[in-house]
PDB file of C-alpha atoms and ligand atoms in Angstrom:
ATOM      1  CA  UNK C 269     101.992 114.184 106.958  1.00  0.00           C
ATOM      2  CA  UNK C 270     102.335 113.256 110.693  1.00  0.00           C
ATOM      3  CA  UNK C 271     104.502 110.394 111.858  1.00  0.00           C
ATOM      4  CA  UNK C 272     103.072 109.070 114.778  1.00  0.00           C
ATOM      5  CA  UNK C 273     106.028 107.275 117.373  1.00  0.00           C
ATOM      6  CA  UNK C 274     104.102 104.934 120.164  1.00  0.00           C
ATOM      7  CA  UNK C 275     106.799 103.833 122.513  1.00  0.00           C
ATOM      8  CA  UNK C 276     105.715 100.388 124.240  1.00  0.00           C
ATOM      9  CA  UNK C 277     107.602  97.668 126.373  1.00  0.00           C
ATOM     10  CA  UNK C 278     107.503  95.650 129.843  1.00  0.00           C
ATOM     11  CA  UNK C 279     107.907  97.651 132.572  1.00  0.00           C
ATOM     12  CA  UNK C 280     111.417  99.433 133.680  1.00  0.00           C
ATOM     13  CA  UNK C 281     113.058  98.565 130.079  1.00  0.00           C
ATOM     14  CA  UNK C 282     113.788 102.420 129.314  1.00  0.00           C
ATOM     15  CA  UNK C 283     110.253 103.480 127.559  1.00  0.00           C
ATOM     16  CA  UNK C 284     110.278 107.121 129.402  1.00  0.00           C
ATOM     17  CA  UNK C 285     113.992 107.207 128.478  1.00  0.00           C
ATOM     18  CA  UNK C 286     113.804 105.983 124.590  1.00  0.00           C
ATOM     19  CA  UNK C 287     110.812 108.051 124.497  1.00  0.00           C
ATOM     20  CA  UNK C 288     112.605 111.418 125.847  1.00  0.00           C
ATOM     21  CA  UNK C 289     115.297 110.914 123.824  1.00  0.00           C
ATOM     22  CA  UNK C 290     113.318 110.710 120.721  1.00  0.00           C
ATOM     23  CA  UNK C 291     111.548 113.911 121.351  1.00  0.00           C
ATOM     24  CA  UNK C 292     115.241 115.548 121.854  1.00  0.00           C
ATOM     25  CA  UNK C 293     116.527 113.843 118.912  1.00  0.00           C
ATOM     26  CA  UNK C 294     113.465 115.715 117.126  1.00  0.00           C
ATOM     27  CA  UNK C 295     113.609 118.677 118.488  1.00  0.00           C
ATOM     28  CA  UNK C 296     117.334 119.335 118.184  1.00  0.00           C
ATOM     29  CA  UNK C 297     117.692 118.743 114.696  1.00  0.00           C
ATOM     30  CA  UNK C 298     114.253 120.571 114.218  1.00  0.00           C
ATOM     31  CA  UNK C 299     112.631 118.079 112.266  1.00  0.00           C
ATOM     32  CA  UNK C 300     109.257 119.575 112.372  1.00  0.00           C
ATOM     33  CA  UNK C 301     106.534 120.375 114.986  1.00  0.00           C
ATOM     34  CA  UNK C 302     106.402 117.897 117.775  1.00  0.00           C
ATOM     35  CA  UNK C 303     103.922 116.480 120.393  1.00  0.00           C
ATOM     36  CA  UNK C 304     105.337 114.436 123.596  1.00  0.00           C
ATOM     37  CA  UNK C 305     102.451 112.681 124.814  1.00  0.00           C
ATOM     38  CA  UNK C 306     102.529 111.010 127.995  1.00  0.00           C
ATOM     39  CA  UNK C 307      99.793 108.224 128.327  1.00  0.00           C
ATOM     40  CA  UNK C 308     101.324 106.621 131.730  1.00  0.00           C
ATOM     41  CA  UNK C 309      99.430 107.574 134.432  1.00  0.00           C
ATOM     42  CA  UNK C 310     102.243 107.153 136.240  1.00  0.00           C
ATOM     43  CA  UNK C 311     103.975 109.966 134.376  1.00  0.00           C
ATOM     44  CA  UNK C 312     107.434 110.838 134.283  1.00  0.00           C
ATOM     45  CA  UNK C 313     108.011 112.141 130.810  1.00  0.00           C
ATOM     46  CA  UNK C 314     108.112 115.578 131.237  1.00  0.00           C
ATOM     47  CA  UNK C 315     110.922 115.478 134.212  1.00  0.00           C
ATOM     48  CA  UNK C 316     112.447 113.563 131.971  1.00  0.00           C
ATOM     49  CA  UNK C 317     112.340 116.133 129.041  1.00  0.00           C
ATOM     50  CA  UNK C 318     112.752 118.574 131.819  1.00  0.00           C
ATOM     51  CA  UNK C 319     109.563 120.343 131.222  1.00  0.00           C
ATOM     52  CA  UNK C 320     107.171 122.004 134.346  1.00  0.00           C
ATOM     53  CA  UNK C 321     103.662 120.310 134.086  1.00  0.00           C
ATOM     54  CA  UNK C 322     101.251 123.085 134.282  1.00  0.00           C
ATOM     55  CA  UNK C 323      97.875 121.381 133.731  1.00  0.00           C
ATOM     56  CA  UNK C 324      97.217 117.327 132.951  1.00  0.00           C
ATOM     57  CA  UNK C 325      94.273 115.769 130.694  1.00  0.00           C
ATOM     58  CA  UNK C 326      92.860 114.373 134.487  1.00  0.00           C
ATOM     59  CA  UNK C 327      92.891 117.210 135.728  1.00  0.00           C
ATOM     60  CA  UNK C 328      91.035 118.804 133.129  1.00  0.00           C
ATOM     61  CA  UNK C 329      88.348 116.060 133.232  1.00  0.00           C
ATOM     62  CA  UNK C 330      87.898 117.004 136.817  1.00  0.00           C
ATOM     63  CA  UNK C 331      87.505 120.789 136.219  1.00  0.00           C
ATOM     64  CA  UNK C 332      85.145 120.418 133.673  1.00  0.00           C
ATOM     65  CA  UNK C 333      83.238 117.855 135.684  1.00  0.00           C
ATOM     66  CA  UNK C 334      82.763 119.821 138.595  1.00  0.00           C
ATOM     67  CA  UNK C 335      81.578 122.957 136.730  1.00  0.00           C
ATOM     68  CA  UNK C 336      78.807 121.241 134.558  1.00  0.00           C
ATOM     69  CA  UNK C 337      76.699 124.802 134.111  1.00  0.00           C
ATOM     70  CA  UNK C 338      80.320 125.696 132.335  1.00  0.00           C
ATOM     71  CA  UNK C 339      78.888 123.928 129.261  1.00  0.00           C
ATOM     72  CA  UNK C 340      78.387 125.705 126.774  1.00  0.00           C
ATOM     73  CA  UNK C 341      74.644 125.223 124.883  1.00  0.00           C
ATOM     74  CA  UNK C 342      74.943 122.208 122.088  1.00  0.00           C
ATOM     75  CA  UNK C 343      78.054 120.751 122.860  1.00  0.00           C
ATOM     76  CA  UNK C 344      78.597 117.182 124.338  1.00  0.00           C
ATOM     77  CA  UNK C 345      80.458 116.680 127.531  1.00  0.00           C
ATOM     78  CA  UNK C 346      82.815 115.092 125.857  1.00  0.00           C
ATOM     79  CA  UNK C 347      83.412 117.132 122.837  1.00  0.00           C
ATOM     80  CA  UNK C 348      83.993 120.194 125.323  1.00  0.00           C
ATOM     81  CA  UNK C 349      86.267 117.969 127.412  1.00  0.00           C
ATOM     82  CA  UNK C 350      88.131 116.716 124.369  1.00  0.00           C
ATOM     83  CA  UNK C 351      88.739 120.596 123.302  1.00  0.00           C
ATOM     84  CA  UNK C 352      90.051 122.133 127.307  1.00  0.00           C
ATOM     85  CA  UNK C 353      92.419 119.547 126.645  1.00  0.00           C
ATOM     86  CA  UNK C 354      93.565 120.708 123.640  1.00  0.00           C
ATOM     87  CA  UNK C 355      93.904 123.636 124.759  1.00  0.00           C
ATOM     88  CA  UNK C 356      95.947 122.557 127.895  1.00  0.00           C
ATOM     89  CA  UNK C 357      98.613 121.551 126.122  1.00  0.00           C
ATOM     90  CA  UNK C 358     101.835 122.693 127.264  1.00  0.00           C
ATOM     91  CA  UNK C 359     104.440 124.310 125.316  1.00  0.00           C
ATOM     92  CA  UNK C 360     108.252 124.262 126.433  1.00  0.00           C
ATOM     93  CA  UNK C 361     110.558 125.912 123.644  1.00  0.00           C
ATOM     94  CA  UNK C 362     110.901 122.903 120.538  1.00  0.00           C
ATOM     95  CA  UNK C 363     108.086 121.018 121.235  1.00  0.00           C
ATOM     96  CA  UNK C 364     104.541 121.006 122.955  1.00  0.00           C
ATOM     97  CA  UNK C 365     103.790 118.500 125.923  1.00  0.00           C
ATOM     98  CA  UNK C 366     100.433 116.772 126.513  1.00  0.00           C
ATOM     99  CA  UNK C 367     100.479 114.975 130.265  1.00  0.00           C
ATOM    100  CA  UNK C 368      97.489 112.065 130.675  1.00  0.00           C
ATOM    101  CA  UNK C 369      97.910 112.251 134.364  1.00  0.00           C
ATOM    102  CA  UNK C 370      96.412 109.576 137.574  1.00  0.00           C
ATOM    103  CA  UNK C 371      92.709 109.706 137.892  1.00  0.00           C
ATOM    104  CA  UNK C 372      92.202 109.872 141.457  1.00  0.00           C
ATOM    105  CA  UNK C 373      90.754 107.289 143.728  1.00  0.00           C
ATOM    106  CA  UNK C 374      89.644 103.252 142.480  1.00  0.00           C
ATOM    107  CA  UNK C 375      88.234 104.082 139.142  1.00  0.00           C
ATOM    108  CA  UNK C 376      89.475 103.333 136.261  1.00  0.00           C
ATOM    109  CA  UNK C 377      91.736 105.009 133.537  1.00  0.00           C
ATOM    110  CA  UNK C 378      88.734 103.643 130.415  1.00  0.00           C
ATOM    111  CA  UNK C 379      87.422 107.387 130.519  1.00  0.00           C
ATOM    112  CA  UNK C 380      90.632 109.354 130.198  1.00  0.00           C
ATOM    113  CA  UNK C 381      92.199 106.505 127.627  1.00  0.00           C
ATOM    114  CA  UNK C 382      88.933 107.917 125.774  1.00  0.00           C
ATOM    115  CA  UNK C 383      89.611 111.298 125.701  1.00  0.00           C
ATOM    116  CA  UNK C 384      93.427 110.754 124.931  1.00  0.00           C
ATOM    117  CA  UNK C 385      91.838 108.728 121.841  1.00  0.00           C
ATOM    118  CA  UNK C 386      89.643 111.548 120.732  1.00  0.00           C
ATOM    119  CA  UNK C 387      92.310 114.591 121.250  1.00  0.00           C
ATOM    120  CA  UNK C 388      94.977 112.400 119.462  1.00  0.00           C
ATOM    121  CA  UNK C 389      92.345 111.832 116.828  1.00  0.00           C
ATOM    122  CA  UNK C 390      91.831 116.032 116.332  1.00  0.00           C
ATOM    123  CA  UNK C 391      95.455 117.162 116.780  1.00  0.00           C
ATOM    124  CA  UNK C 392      97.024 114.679 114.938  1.00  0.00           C
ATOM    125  CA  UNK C 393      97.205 116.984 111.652  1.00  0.00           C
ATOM    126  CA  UNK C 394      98.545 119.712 113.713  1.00  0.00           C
ATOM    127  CA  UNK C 395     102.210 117.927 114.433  1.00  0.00           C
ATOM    128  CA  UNK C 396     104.491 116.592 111.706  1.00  0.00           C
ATOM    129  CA  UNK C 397     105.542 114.110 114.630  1.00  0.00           C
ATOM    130  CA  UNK C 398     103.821 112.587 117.844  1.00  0.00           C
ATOM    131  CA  UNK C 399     106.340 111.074 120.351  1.00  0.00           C
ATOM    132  CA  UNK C 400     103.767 108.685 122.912  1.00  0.00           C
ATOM    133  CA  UNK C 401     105.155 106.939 126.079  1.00  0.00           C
ATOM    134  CA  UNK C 402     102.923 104.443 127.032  1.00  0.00           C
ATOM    135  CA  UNK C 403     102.501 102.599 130.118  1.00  0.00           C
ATOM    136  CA  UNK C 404     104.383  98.934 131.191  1.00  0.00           C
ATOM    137  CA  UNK C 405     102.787  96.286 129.901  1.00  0.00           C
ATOM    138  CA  UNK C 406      99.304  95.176 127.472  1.00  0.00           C
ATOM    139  CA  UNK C 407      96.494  97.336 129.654  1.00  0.00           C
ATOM    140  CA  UNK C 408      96.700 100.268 127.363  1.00  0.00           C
ATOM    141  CA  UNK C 409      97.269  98.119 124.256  1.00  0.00           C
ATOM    142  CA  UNK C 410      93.874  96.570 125.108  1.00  0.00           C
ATOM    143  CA  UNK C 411      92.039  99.827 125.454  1.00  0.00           C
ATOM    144  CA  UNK C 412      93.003 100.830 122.169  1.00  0.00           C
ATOM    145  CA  UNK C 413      94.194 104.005 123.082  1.00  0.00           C
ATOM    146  CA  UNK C 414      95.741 104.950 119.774  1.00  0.00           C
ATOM    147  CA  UNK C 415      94.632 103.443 117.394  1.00  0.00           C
ATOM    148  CA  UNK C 416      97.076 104.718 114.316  1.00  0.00           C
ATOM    149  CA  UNK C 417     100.551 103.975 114.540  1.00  0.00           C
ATOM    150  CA  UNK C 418     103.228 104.630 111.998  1.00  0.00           C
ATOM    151  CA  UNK C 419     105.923 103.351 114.237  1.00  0.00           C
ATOM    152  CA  UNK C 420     105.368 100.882 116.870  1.00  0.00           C
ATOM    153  CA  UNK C 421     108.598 100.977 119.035  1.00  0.00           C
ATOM    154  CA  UNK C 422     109.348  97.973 121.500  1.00  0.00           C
ATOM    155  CA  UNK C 423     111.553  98.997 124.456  1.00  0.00           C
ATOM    156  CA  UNK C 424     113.372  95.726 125.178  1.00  0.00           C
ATOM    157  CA  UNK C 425     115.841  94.685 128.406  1.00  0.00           C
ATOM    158  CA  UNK C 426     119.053  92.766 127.568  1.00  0.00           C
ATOM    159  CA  UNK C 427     117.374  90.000 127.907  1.00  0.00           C
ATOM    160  CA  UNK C 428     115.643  86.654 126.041  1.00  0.00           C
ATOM    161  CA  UNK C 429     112.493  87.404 127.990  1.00  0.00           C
ATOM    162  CA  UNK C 430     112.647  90.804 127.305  1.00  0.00           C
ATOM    163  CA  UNK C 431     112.780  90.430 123.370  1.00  0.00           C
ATOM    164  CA  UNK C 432     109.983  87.848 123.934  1.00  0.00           C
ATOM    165  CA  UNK C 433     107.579  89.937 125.872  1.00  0.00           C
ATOM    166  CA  UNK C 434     107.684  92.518 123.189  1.00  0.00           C
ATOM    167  CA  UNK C 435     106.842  89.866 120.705  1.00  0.00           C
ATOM    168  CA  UNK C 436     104.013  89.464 123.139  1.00  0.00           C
ATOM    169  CA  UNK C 437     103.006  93.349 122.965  1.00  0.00           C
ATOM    170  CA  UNK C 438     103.011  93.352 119.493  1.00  0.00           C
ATOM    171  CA  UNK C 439     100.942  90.067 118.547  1.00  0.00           C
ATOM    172  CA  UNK C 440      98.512  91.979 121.388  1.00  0.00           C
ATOM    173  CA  UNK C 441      98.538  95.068 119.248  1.00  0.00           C
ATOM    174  CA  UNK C 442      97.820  92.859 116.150  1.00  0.00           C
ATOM    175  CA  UNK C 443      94.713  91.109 117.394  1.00  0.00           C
ATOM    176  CA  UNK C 444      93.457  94.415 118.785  1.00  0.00           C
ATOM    177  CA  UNK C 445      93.445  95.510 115.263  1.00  0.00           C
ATOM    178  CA  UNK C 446      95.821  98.635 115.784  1.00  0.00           C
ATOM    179  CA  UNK C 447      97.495  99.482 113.252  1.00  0.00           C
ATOM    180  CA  UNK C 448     100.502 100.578 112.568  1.00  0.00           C
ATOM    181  CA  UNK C 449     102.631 101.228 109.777  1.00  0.00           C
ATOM    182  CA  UNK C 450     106.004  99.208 111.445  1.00  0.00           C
ATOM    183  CA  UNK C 451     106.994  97.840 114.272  1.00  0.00           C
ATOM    184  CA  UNK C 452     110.941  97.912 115.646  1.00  0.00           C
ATOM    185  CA  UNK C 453     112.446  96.608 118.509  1.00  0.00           C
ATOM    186  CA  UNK C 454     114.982  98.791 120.724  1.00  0.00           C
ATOM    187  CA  UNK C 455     117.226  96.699 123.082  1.00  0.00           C
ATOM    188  CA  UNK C 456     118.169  99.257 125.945  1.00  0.00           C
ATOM    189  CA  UNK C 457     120.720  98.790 128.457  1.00  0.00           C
ATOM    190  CA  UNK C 458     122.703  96.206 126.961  1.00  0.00           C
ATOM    191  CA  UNK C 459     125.724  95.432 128.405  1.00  0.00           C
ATOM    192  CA  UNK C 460     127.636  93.004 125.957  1.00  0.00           C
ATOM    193  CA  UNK C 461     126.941  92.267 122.313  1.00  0.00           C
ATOM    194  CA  UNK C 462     123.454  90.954 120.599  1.00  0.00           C
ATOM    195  CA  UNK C 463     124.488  87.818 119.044  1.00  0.00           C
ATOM    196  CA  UNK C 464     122.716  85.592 122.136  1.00  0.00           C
ATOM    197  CA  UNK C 465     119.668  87.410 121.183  1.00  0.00           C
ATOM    198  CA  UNK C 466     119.792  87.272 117.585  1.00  0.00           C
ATOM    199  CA  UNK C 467     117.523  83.943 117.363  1.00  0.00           C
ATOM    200  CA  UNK C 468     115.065  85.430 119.413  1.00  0.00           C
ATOM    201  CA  UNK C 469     114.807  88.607 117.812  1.00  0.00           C
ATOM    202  CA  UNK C 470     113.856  87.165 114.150  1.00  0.00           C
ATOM    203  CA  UNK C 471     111.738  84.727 115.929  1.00  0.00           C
ATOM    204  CA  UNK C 472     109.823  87.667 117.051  1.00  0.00           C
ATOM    205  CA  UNK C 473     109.328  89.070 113.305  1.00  0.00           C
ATOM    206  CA  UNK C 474     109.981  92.564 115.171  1.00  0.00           C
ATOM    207  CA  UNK C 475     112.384  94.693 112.983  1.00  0.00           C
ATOM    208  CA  UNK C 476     115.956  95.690 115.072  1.00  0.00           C
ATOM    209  CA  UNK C 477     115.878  99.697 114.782  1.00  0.00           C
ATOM    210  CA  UNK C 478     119.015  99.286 117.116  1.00  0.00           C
ATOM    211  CA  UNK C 479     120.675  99.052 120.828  1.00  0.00           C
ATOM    212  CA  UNK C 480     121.496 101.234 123.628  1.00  0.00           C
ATOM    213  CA  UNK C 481     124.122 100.417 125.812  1.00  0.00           C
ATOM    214  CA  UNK C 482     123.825 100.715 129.291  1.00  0.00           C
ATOM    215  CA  UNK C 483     125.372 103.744 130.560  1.00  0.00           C
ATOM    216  CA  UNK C 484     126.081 105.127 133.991  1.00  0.00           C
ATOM    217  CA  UNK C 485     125.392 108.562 132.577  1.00  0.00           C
ATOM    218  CA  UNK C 486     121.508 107.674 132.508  1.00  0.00           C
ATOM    219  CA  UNK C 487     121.165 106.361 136.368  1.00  0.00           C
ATOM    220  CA  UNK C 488     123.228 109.587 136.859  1.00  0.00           C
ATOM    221  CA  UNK C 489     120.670 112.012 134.953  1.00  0.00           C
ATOM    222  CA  UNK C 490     118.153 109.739 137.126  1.00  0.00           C
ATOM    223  CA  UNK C 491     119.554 110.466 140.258  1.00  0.00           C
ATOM    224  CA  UNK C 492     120.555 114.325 139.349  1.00  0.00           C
ATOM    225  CA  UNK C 493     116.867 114.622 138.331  1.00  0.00           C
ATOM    226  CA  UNK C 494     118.459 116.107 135.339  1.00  0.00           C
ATOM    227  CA  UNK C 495     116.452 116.194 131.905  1.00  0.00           C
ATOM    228  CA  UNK C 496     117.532 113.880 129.324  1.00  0.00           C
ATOM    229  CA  UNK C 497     119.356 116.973 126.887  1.00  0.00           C
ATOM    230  CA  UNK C 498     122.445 116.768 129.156  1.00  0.00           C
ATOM    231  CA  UNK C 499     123.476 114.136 127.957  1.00  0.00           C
ATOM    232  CA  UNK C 500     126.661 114.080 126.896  1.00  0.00           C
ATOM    233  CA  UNK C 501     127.811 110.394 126.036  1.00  0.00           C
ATOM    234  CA  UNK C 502     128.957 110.792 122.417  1.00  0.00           C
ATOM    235  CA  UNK C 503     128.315 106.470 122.018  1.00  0.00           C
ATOM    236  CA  UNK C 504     124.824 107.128 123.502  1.00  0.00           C
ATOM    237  CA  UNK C 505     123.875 109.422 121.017  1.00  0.00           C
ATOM    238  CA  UNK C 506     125.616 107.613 118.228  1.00  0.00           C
ATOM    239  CA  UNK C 507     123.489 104.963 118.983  1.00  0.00           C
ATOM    240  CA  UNK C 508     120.136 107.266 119.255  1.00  0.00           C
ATOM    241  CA  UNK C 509     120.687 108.644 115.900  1.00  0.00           C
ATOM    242  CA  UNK C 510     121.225 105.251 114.341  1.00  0.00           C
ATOM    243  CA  UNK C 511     118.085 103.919 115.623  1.00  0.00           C
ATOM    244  CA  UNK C 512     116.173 107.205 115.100  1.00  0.00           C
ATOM    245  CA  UNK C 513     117.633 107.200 111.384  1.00  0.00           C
ATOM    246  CA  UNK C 514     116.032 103.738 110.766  1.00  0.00           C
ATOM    247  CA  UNK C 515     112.506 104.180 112.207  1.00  0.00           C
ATOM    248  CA  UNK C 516     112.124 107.507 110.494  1.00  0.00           C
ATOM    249  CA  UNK C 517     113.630 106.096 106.992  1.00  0.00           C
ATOM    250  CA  UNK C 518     110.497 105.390 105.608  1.00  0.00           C
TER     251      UNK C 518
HETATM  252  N1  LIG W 859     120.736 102.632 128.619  1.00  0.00           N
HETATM  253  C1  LIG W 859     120.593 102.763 129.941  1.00  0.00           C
HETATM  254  N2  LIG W 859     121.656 102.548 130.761  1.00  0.00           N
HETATM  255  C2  LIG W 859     121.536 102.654 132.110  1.00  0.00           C
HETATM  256  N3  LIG W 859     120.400 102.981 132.734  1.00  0.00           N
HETATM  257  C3  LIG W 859     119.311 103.218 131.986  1.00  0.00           C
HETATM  258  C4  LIG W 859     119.350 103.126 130.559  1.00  0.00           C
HETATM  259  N4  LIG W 859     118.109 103.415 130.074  1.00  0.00           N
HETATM  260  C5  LIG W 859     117.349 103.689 131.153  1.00  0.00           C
HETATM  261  N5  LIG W 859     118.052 103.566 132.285  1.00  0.00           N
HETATM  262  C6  LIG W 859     117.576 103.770 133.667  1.00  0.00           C
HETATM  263  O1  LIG W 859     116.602 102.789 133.953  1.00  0.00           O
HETATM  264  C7  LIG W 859     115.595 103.324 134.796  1.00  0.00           C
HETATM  265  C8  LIG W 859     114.223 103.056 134.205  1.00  0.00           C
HETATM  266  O2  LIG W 859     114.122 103.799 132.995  1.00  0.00           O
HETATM  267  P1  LIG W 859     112.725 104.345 132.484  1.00  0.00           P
HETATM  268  O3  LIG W 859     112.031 105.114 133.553  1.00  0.00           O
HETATM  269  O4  LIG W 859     112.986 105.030 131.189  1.00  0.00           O
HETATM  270  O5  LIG W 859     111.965 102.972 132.243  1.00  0.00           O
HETATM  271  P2  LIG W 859     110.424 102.750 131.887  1.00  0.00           P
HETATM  272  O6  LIG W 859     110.363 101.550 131.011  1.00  0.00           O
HETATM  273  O7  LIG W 859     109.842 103.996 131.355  1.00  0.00           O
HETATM  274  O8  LIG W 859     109.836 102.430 133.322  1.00  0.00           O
HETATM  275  P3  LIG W 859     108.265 102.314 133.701  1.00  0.00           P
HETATM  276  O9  LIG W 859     107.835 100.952 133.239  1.00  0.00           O
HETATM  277  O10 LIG W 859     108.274 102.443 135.195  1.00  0.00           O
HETATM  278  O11 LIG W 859     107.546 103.420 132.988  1.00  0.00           O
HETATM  279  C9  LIG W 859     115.901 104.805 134.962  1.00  0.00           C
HETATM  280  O12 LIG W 859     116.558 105.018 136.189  1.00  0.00           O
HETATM  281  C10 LIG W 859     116.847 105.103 133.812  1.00  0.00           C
HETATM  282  O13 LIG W 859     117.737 106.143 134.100  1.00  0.00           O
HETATM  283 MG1  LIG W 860     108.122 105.063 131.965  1.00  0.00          MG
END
């Protein structure tokens, strides 16, 4: 069974962050074999996770594009896209790393959103757990680029806009017919307690998983360009386990 984790929210909330610290969480207690997928073209996952990019799913799409005689006889385009991607996929030590990546120039991002659909689709089975940091906002919600969720995790501000734009994201993600097992709510950076929010968050039928207080060790890390595994706040990671402990309950 694969539990797929699809980490959504307005932009600058702490997706990249949640997301990375999920995929430690994971991987440090060895829960099983793991995919990070990131699916913002403007990606910063792996720095976060500390891992070297080596090859991206655009930049794939480009090789393979440019080489058309490289096709071998009977196989779509696509299909032989879809399968150089999989086997692009990075590999650091506790987990393997799949990086969308900017297509260059005006176009737009409909044709590698595709591909991320159909790899997801085929190496789904192959990870008990898929860790996916999307991009700010509805765009990717819209073109449906997963369309299975077990968890749907909102990345939330401290804020009553915050909690309500996630409430946005997910009735989005309900009238685009995704579907997902759950959907949680993460309130990151919080800097005093959640009863102001309280009325907002049941309002948004989203289900608390938890909060993460903001902490100076995270701008640090930031600013260090250190990955997210040096972390050493022992509240932070109290409060990571609590939340991961909830969405992966059931
Ligand atoms: N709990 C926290 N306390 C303090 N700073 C935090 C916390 N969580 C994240 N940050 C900082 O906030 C900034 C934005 O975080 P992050 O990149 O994870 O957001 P994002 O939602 O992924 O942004 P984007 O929408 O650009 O993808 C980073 O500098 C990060 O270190
Ligand atoms: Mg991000």
């Amino acid at each position: 069974m694969t539990t797929v984790i699809a980490v959504n929210g307005k932009g600058g909330t702490g997706k990249t962050t949640v997301a990375a610290l999920f995929v430690d969480y994971i991987s440090s207690k060895k829960l099983g074999s793991l995919l990070a997928v990131d699916a913002d073209p403007n990606a910063t996952l792996a720095n976060m996770l500390g891992v070297k990019v080596e090859e991206t799913m655009v930049g794939v799409v480009d090789e393979v594009s440019a080489k058309r005689d490289a096709l071998p006889a009977g196989m779509s385009k696509d299909r032989f896209i879809e399968m150089k991607v999989q086997e692009s996929i990075g590999e650091a030590e506790n987990f393997d790393l799949l990086v969308m990546g900017r297509p260059e120039g005006p176009g737009c991002y409909c044709y590698v959103n595709t591909v991320l659909r159909g790899v997801l689709n085929d190496v789904t089975k192959s990870y008990r757990y898929i860790v996916i940091d999307n991009a700010a906002g509805m765009e990717h919600i819209s073109r449906r680029t997963e369309r299975n969720i077990d968890k749907f995790v909102l990345v939330s501000d401290y804020s009553i806009m915050g909690i309500r734009s996630s409430a946005q994201i997910f009735k989005l993600a309900k009238e685009m017919g995704i579907k997902f097992g759950k959907a949680y709510l993460v309130i990151n950076k919080a800097s005093g307690s959640i009863d102001a929010l309280k009325k907002e968050i049941d309002f948004s039928s989203l289900s608390l998983a938890g909060t993460i207080g903001y902490d100076e060790e995270f701008v640090c890390l930031s600013l260090n360009n250190s990955p997210i595994s040096f972390l050493s706040s022992a509240k932070a990671k109290v409060e990571v386990t609590e939340i991961m402990e909830k969405i992966l309950e059931n």
